[in-house]
mmCIF file of C-alpha atoms in Angstrom:
data_model
loop_
_atom_site.group_PDB
_atom_site.id
_atom_site.type_symbol
_atom_site.label_atom_id
_atom_site.label_comp_id
_atom_site.label_asym_id
_atom_site.label_seq_id
_atom_site.Cartn_x
_atom_site.Cartn_y
_atom_site.Cartn_z
ATOM 1 C CA UNK C 653 1.642 -18.008 -10.180
ATOM 2 C CA UNK C 654 -1.110 -20.416 -9.120
ATOM 3 C CA UNK C 655 -3.715 -18.401 -11.026
ATOM 4 C CA UNK C 656 -1.635 -18.184 -14.196
ATOM 5 C CA UNK C 657 -0.847 -21.909 -14.189
ATOM 6 C CA UNK C 658 -4.501 -22.790 -13.506
ATOM 7 C CA UNK C 659 -5.373 -20.619 -16.528
ATOM 8 C CA UNK C 660 -3.034 -22.728 -18.706
ATOM 9 C CA UNK C 661 -0.345 -20.012 -18.825
ATOM 10 C CA UNK C 662 3.422 -20.461 -18.346
ATOM 11 C CA UNK C 663 5.156 -18.783 -15.380
ATOM 12 C CA UNK C 664 8.875 -18.178 -14.999
ATOM 13 C CA UNK C 665 10.327 -18.110 -11.473
ATOM 14 C CA UNK C 666 13.891 -16.838 -10.981
ATOM 15 C CA UNK C 667 14.687 -17.815 -7.408
ATOM 16 C CA UNK C 668 17.904 -16.457 -5.867
ATOM 17 C CA UNK C 669 16.805 -17.338 -2.339
ATOM 18 C CA UNK C 670 15.291 -20.810 -2.044
ATOM 19 C CA UNK C 671 14.952 -24.066 -3.978
ATOM 20 C CA UNK C 672 12.489 -25.641 -6.405
ATOM 21 C CA UNK C 673 11.065 -28.089 -3.840
ATOM 22 C CA UNK C 674 9.797 -25.234 -1.661
ATOM 23 C CA UNK C 675 8.124 -23.369 -4.504
ATOM 24 C CA UNK C 676 6.523 -26.486 -5.963
ATOM 25 C CA UNK C 677 5.271 -27.573 -2.536
ATOM 26 C CA UNK C 678 3.580 -24.205 -2.028
ATOM 27 C CA UNK C 679 1.833 -24.399 -5.386
ATOM 28 C CA UNK C 680 0.648 -27.931 -4.615
ATOM 29 C CA UNK C 681 -0.697 -26.681 -1.276
ATOM 30 C CA UNK C 682 -2.594 -24.012 -3.233
ATOM 31 C CA UNK C 683 -4.144 -26.981 -5.068
ATOM 32 C CA UNK C 684 -2.536 -26.374 -8.454
ATOM 33 C CA UNK C 685 -3.022 -29.362 -10.761
ATOM 34 C CA UNK C 686 0.306 -31.294 -10.791
ATOM 35 C CA UNK C 687 -0.035 -31.940 -14.527
ATOM 36 C CA UNK C 688 -0.403 -28.214 -15.234
ATOM 37 C CA UNK C 689 2.505 -27.543 -12.884
ATOM 38 C CA UNK C 690 4.782 -29.853 -14.865
ATOM 39 C CA UNK C 691 3.717 -28.195 -18.100
ATOM 40 C CA UNK C 692 3.753 -24.512 -17.157
ATOM 41 C CA UNK C 693 6.177 -23.854 -14.291
ATOM 42 C CA UNK C 694 9.636 -22.745 -15.475
ATOM 43 C CA UNK C 695 11.930 -22.587 -12.469
ATOM 44 C CA UNK C 696 15.473 -21.177 -12.538
ATOM 45 C CA UNK C 697 17.871 -21.196 -9.564
ATOM 46 C CA UNK C 698 20.885 -19.045 -10.602
ATOM 47 C CA UNK C 699 24.237 -20.156 -9.251
ATOM 48 C CA UNK C 700 26.375 -17.396 -10.781
ATOM 49 C CA UNK C 701 26.149 -13.893 -12.213
ATOM 50 C CA UNK C 702 24.362 -13.177 -15.486
ATOM 51 C CA UNK C 703 26.287 -13.659 -18.737
ATOM 52 C CA UNK C 704 25.181 -13.019 -22.325
ATOM 53 C CA UNK C 705 24.592 -16.741 -22.871
ATOM 54 C CA UNK C 706 22.590 -17.055 -19.654
ATOM 55 C CA UNK C 707 20.467 -14.058 -20.607
ATOM 56 C CA UNK C 708 19.659 -15.627 -23.967
ATOM 57 C CA UNK C 709 18.420 -18.785 -22.249
ATOM 58 C CA UNK C 710 16.459 -16.776 -19.694
ATOM 59 C CA UNK C 711 14.849 -14.602 -22.374
ATOM 60 C CA UNK C 712 13.781 -17.736 -24.260
ATOM 61 C CA UNK C 713 12.095 -19.107 -21.117
ATOM 62 C CA UNK C 714 10.337 -15.770 -20.480
ATOM 63 C CA UNK C 715 9.281 -15.049 -24.062
ATOM 64 C CA UNK C 716 5.653 -16.223 -23.780
ATOM 65 C CA UNK C 717 5.172 -15.627 -20.027
ATOM 66 C CA UNK C 718 2.732 -13.024 -18.777
ATOM 67 C CA UNK C 719 4.274 -13.320 -15.295
ATOM 68 C CA UNK C 720 7.894 -13.578 -14.170
ATOM 69 C CA UNK C 721 8.699 -13.712 -10.447
ATOM 70 C CA UNK C 722 12.158 -12.659 -9.267
ATOM 71 C CA UNK C 723 12.620 -13.711 -5.639
ATOM 72 C CA UNK C 724 15.474 -12.629 -3.394
ATOM 73 C CA UNK C 725 16.745 -9.229 -4.545
ATOM 74 C CA UNK C 726 19.342 -9.038 -1.767
ATOM 75 C CA UNK C 727 20.831 -12.372 -2.855
ATOM 76 C CA UNK C 728 20.584 -11.419 -6.541
ATOM 77 C CA UNK C 729 22.464 -8.138 -6.139
ATOM 78 C CA UNK C 730 25.093 -9.751 -3.919
ATOM 79 C CA UNK C 731 25.669 -12.515 -6.472
ATOM 80 C CA UNK C 732 26.341 -9.852 -9.116
ATOM 81 C CA UNK C 733 28.743 -7.897 -6.892
ATOM 82 C CA UNK C 734 26.312 -5.007 -6.414
ATOM 83 C CA UNK C 735 25.853 -3.052 -3.184
ATOM 84 C CA UNK C 736 22.383 -2.949 -1.640
ATOM 85 C CA UNK C 737 23.091 0.525 -0.305
ATOM 86 C CA UNK C 738 24.287 2.134 -3.552
ATOM 87 C CA UNK C 739 21.726 3.855 -5.790
ATOM 88 C CA UNK C 740 23.878 3.369 -8.901
ATOM 89 C CA UNK C 741 24.109 -0.351 -8.189
ATOM 90 C CA UNK C 742 20.338 -0.541 -7.667
ATOM 91 C CA UNK C 743 19.908 1.022 -11.117
ATOM 92 C CA UNK C 744 22.385 -1.499 -12.579
ATOM 93 C CA UNK C 745 20.383 -4.370 -11.081
ATOM 94 C CA UNK C 746 17.093 -3.123 -12.525
ATOM 95 C CA UNK C 747 18.695 -2.701 -15.948
ATOM 96 C CA UNK C 748 20.375 -6.121 -15.781
ATOM 97 C CA UNK C 749 17.312 -8.381 -15.365
ATOM 98 C CA UNK C 750 13.932 -6.877 -14.312
ATOM 99 C CA UNK C 751 13.736 -4.121 -16.957
ATOM 100 C CA UNK C 752 14.935 -6.437 -19.721
ATOM 101 C CA UNK C 753 12.230 -8.947 -18.796
ATOM 102 C CA UNK C 754 9.619 -6.171 -18.814
ATOM 103 C CA UNK C 755 10.839 -5.145 -22.277
ATOM 104 C CA UNK C 756 9.898 -8.646 -23.464
ATOM 105 C CA UNK C 757 6.304 -7.906 -22.446
ATOM 106 C CA UNK C 758 6.304 -9.835 -19.158
ATOM 107 C CA UNK C 759 4.715 -8.628 -15.967
ATOM 108 C CA UNK C 760 7.666 -8.697 -13.548
ATOM 109 C CA UNK C 761 7.144 -9.204 -9.809
ATOM 110 C CA UNK C 762 10.215 -8.586 -7.631
ATOM 111 C CA UNK C 763 10.105 -9.909 -4.074
ATOM 112 C CA UNK C 764 12.294 -7.960 -1.652
ATOM 113 C CA UNK C 765 12.818 -7.613 2.089
ATOM 114 C CA UNK C 766 12.173 -4.587 4.270
ATOM 115 C CA UNK C 767 14.202 -3.385 7.251
ATOM 116 C CA UNK C 768 13.232 -5.316 10.399
ATOM 117 C CA UNK C 769 12.889 -2.116 12.470
ATOM 118 C CA UNK C 770 9.441 -0.787 11.507
ATOM 119 C CA UNK C 771 10.273 2.769 12.596
ATOM 120 C CA UNK C 772 13.373 2.871 10.368
ATOM 121 C CA UNK C 773 11.703 1.147 7.436
ATOM 122 C CA UNK C 774 10.445 4.020 5.311
ATOM 123 C CA UNK C 775 8.623 3.336 2.042
ATOM 124 C CA UNK C 776 11.038 1.006 0.315
ATOM 125 C CA UNK C 777 12.899 -2.248 0.743
ATOM 126 C CA UNK C 778 16.189 -2.620 2.582
ATOM 127 C CA UNK C 779 19.055 -0.725 0.933
ATOM 128 C CA UNK C 780 19.223 2.040 -1.655
ATOM 129 C CA UNK C 781 16.270 4.357 -2.276
ATOM 130 C CA UNK C 782 16.553 3.751 -6.027
ATOM 131 C CA UNK C 783 15.129 0.270 -5.495
ATOM 132 C CA UNK C 784 11.804 2.111 -5.223
ATOM 133 C CA UNK C 785 12.558 5.113 -7.441
ATOM 134 C CA UNK C 786 13.617 2.901 -10.347
ATOM 135 C CA UNK C 787 10.386 0.895 -10.438
ATOM 136 C CA UNK C 788 8.352 1.790 -13.510
ATOM 137 C CA UNK C 789 5.052 0.321 -12.309
ATOM 138 C CA UNK C 790 3.644 -0.199 -8.826
ATOM 139 C CA UNK C 791 5.365 -1.135 -5.558
ATOM 140 C CA UNK C 792 3.372 -2.810 -2.802
ATOM 141 C CA UNK C 793 4.228 -3.400 0.841
ATOM 142 C CA UNK C 794 2.938 -6.439 2.732
ATOM 143 C CA UNK C 795 1.953 -5.356 6.260
ATOM 144 C CA UNK C 796 1.440 -8.296 8.606
ATOM 145 C CA UNK C 797 -1.749 -8.152 10.673
ATOM 146 C CA UNK C 798 -1.623 -11.771 11.853
ATOM 147 C CA UNK C 799 1.398 -13.954 11.112
ATOM 148 C CA UNK C 800 0.876 -16.994 8.928
ATOM 149 C CA UNK C 801 2.093 -20.462 9.919
ATOM 150 C CA UNK C 802 1.390 -24.180 9.651
ATOM 151 C CA UNK C 803 -2.093 -24.924 10.951
ATOM 152 C CA UNK C 804 -2.820 -21.205 11.299
ATOM 153 C CA UNK C 805 -4.760 -18.449 9.575
ATOM 154 C CA UNK C 806 -2.753 -15.397 8.465
ATOM 155 C CA UNK C 807 -3.748 -11.888 7.387
ATOM 156 C CA UNK C 808 -1.672 -9.292 5.527
ATOM 157 C CA UNK C 809 -2.593 -5.830 4.237
ATOM 158 C CA UNK C 810 -1.365 -4.984 0.719
ATOM 159 C CA UNK C 811 -0.414 -1.291 0.737
ATOM 160 C CA UNK C 812 0.725 0.934 -2.154
ATOM 161 C CA UNK C 813 4.246 2.319 -1.712
ATOM 162 C CA UNK C 814 4.483 3.700 -5.256
ATOM 163 C CA UNK C 815 2.185 3.910 -8.263
ATOM 164 C CA UNK C 816 4.126 5.629 -11.024
ATOM 165 C CA UNK C 817 1.243 5.973 -13.466
ATOM 166 C CA UNK C 818 -1.572 6.405 -10.947
ATOM 167 C CA UNK C 819 -3.451 3.355 -12.193
ATOM 168 C CA UNK C 820 -3.982 1.723 -8.793
ATOM 169 C CA UNK C 821 -4.266 4.433 -6.136
ATOM 170 C CA UNK C 822 -2.442 6.902 -3.871
ATOM 171 C CA UNK C 823 0.599 6.002 -1.799
ATOM 172 C CA UNK C 824 -0.430 4.525 1.547
ATOM 173 C CA UNK C 825 -3.742 3.126 0.330
ATOM 174 C CA UNK C 826 -4.567 -0.449 1.313
ATOM 175 C CA UNK C 827 -5.663 -2.102 -1.923
ATOM 176 C CA UNK C 828 -6.514 -5.542 -0.531
ATOM 177 C CA UNK C 829 -6.579 -7.733 2.541
ATOM 178 C CA UNK C 830 -4.700 -10.954 1.776
ATOM 179 C CA UNK C 831 -5.669 -14.076 3.738
ATOM 180 C CA UNK C 832 -4.045 -17.500 4.030
ATOM 181 C CA UNK C 833 -5.773 -20.379 5.787
ATOM 182 C CA UNK C 834 -3.771 -23.511 6.610
ATOM 183 C CA UNK C 835 -6.295 -25.025 9.020
ATOM 184 C CA UNK C 836 -7.853 -27.419 6.502
ATOM 185 C CA UNK C 837 -7.082 -31.095 7.264
ATOM 186 C CA UNK C 838 -5.006 -33.044 4.751
ATOM 187 C CA UNK C 839 -7.301 -35.148 2.565
ATOM 188 C CA UNK C 840 -6.770 -38.894 2.538
ATOM 189 C CA UNK C 841 -4.011 -39.807 0.095
ATOM 190 C CA UNK C 842 -2.890 -36.193 -0.428
ATOM 191 C CA UNK C 843 0.832 -35.401 -0.466
ATOM 192 C CA UNK C 844 0.469 -31.988 1.198
ATOM 193 C CA UNK C 845 -2.106 -30.191 3.313
ATOM 194 C CA UNK C 846 -4.140 -27.594 1.383
ATOM 195 C CA UNK C 847 -3.748 -23.854 1.889
ATOM 196 C CA UNK C 848 -6.586 -21.505 0.998
ATOM 197 C CA UNK C 849 -5.585 -18.042 -0.257
ATOM 198 C CA UNK C 850 -7.833 -15.128 -1.166
ATOM 199 C CA UNK C 851 -8.062 -11.338 -1.392
ATOM 200 C CA UNK C 852 -10.790 -9.265 0.267
ATOM 201 C CA UNK C 853 -11.834 -5.673 -0.276
ATOM 202 C CA UNK C 854 -10.064 -3.712 2.506
ATOM 203 C CA UNK C 855 -12.120 -2.536 5.449
ATOM 204 C CA UNK C 856 -10.017 0.572 5.992
ATOM 205 C CA UNK C 857 -7.262 2.472 4.217
ATOM 206 C CA UNK C 858 -5.158 5.624 4.541
ATOM 207 C CA UNK C 859 -3.360 7.886 2.106
ATOM 208 C CA UNK C 860 0.286 8.997 2.357
ATOM 209 C CA UNK C 861 -0.575 11.681 4.900
ATOM 210 C CA UNK C 862 -2.455 9.254 7.143
ATOM 211 C CA UNK C 863 -5.902 10.547 6.180
ATOM 212 C CA UNK C 864 -8.597 7.893 6.082
ATOM 213 C CA UNK C 865 -9.833 7.217 2.544
ATOM 214 C CA UNK C 866 -12.567 4.922 1.256
ATOM 215 C CA UNK C 867 -11.153 1.577 0.065
ATOM 216 C CA UNK C 868 -11.135 0.918 -3.680
#
């Protein structure tokens, strides 16, 4: 979102989980120009299930966006009376909002949670397997190497869980090392402390069978 806005592009955020203040604060910490933020960030916090009228308004907001972020899939499905554990309901969810947004030409990023127990996690987010099977592009898993926090440096590996068209790489491959650095002091007069964020070429990676492969 920060990159798109910095490039003078609109971004739509559909946030079922948090509030606008949190998202805006994060973008300001990533040093997004406040003027560009006011112009290009389109933030929606749904309070009820999708209706035809609501979809029309949402589609209008998304029409010229290259990126739409849908955050909080558990909350979104629950709001619409759909079961996280039911494959048919997972398919209904994808058809209700994400696939319709993709049909408009948007790149759609869904943010979902995984099971807390790493050994029981598998390759997809918490709930029905169709959450992964129904994705028509690429699914990534964020694997924490060092937890991120205020005044800390964090490190996460971005790993492929699914690549339907084979454009990115094999399942299990680490495609990037994602770093966040919140150790920079707050500049004089600044509202928030800056956060630095960047991607590095991975130092190691493995395919689905656990075999070491050269990083892309």
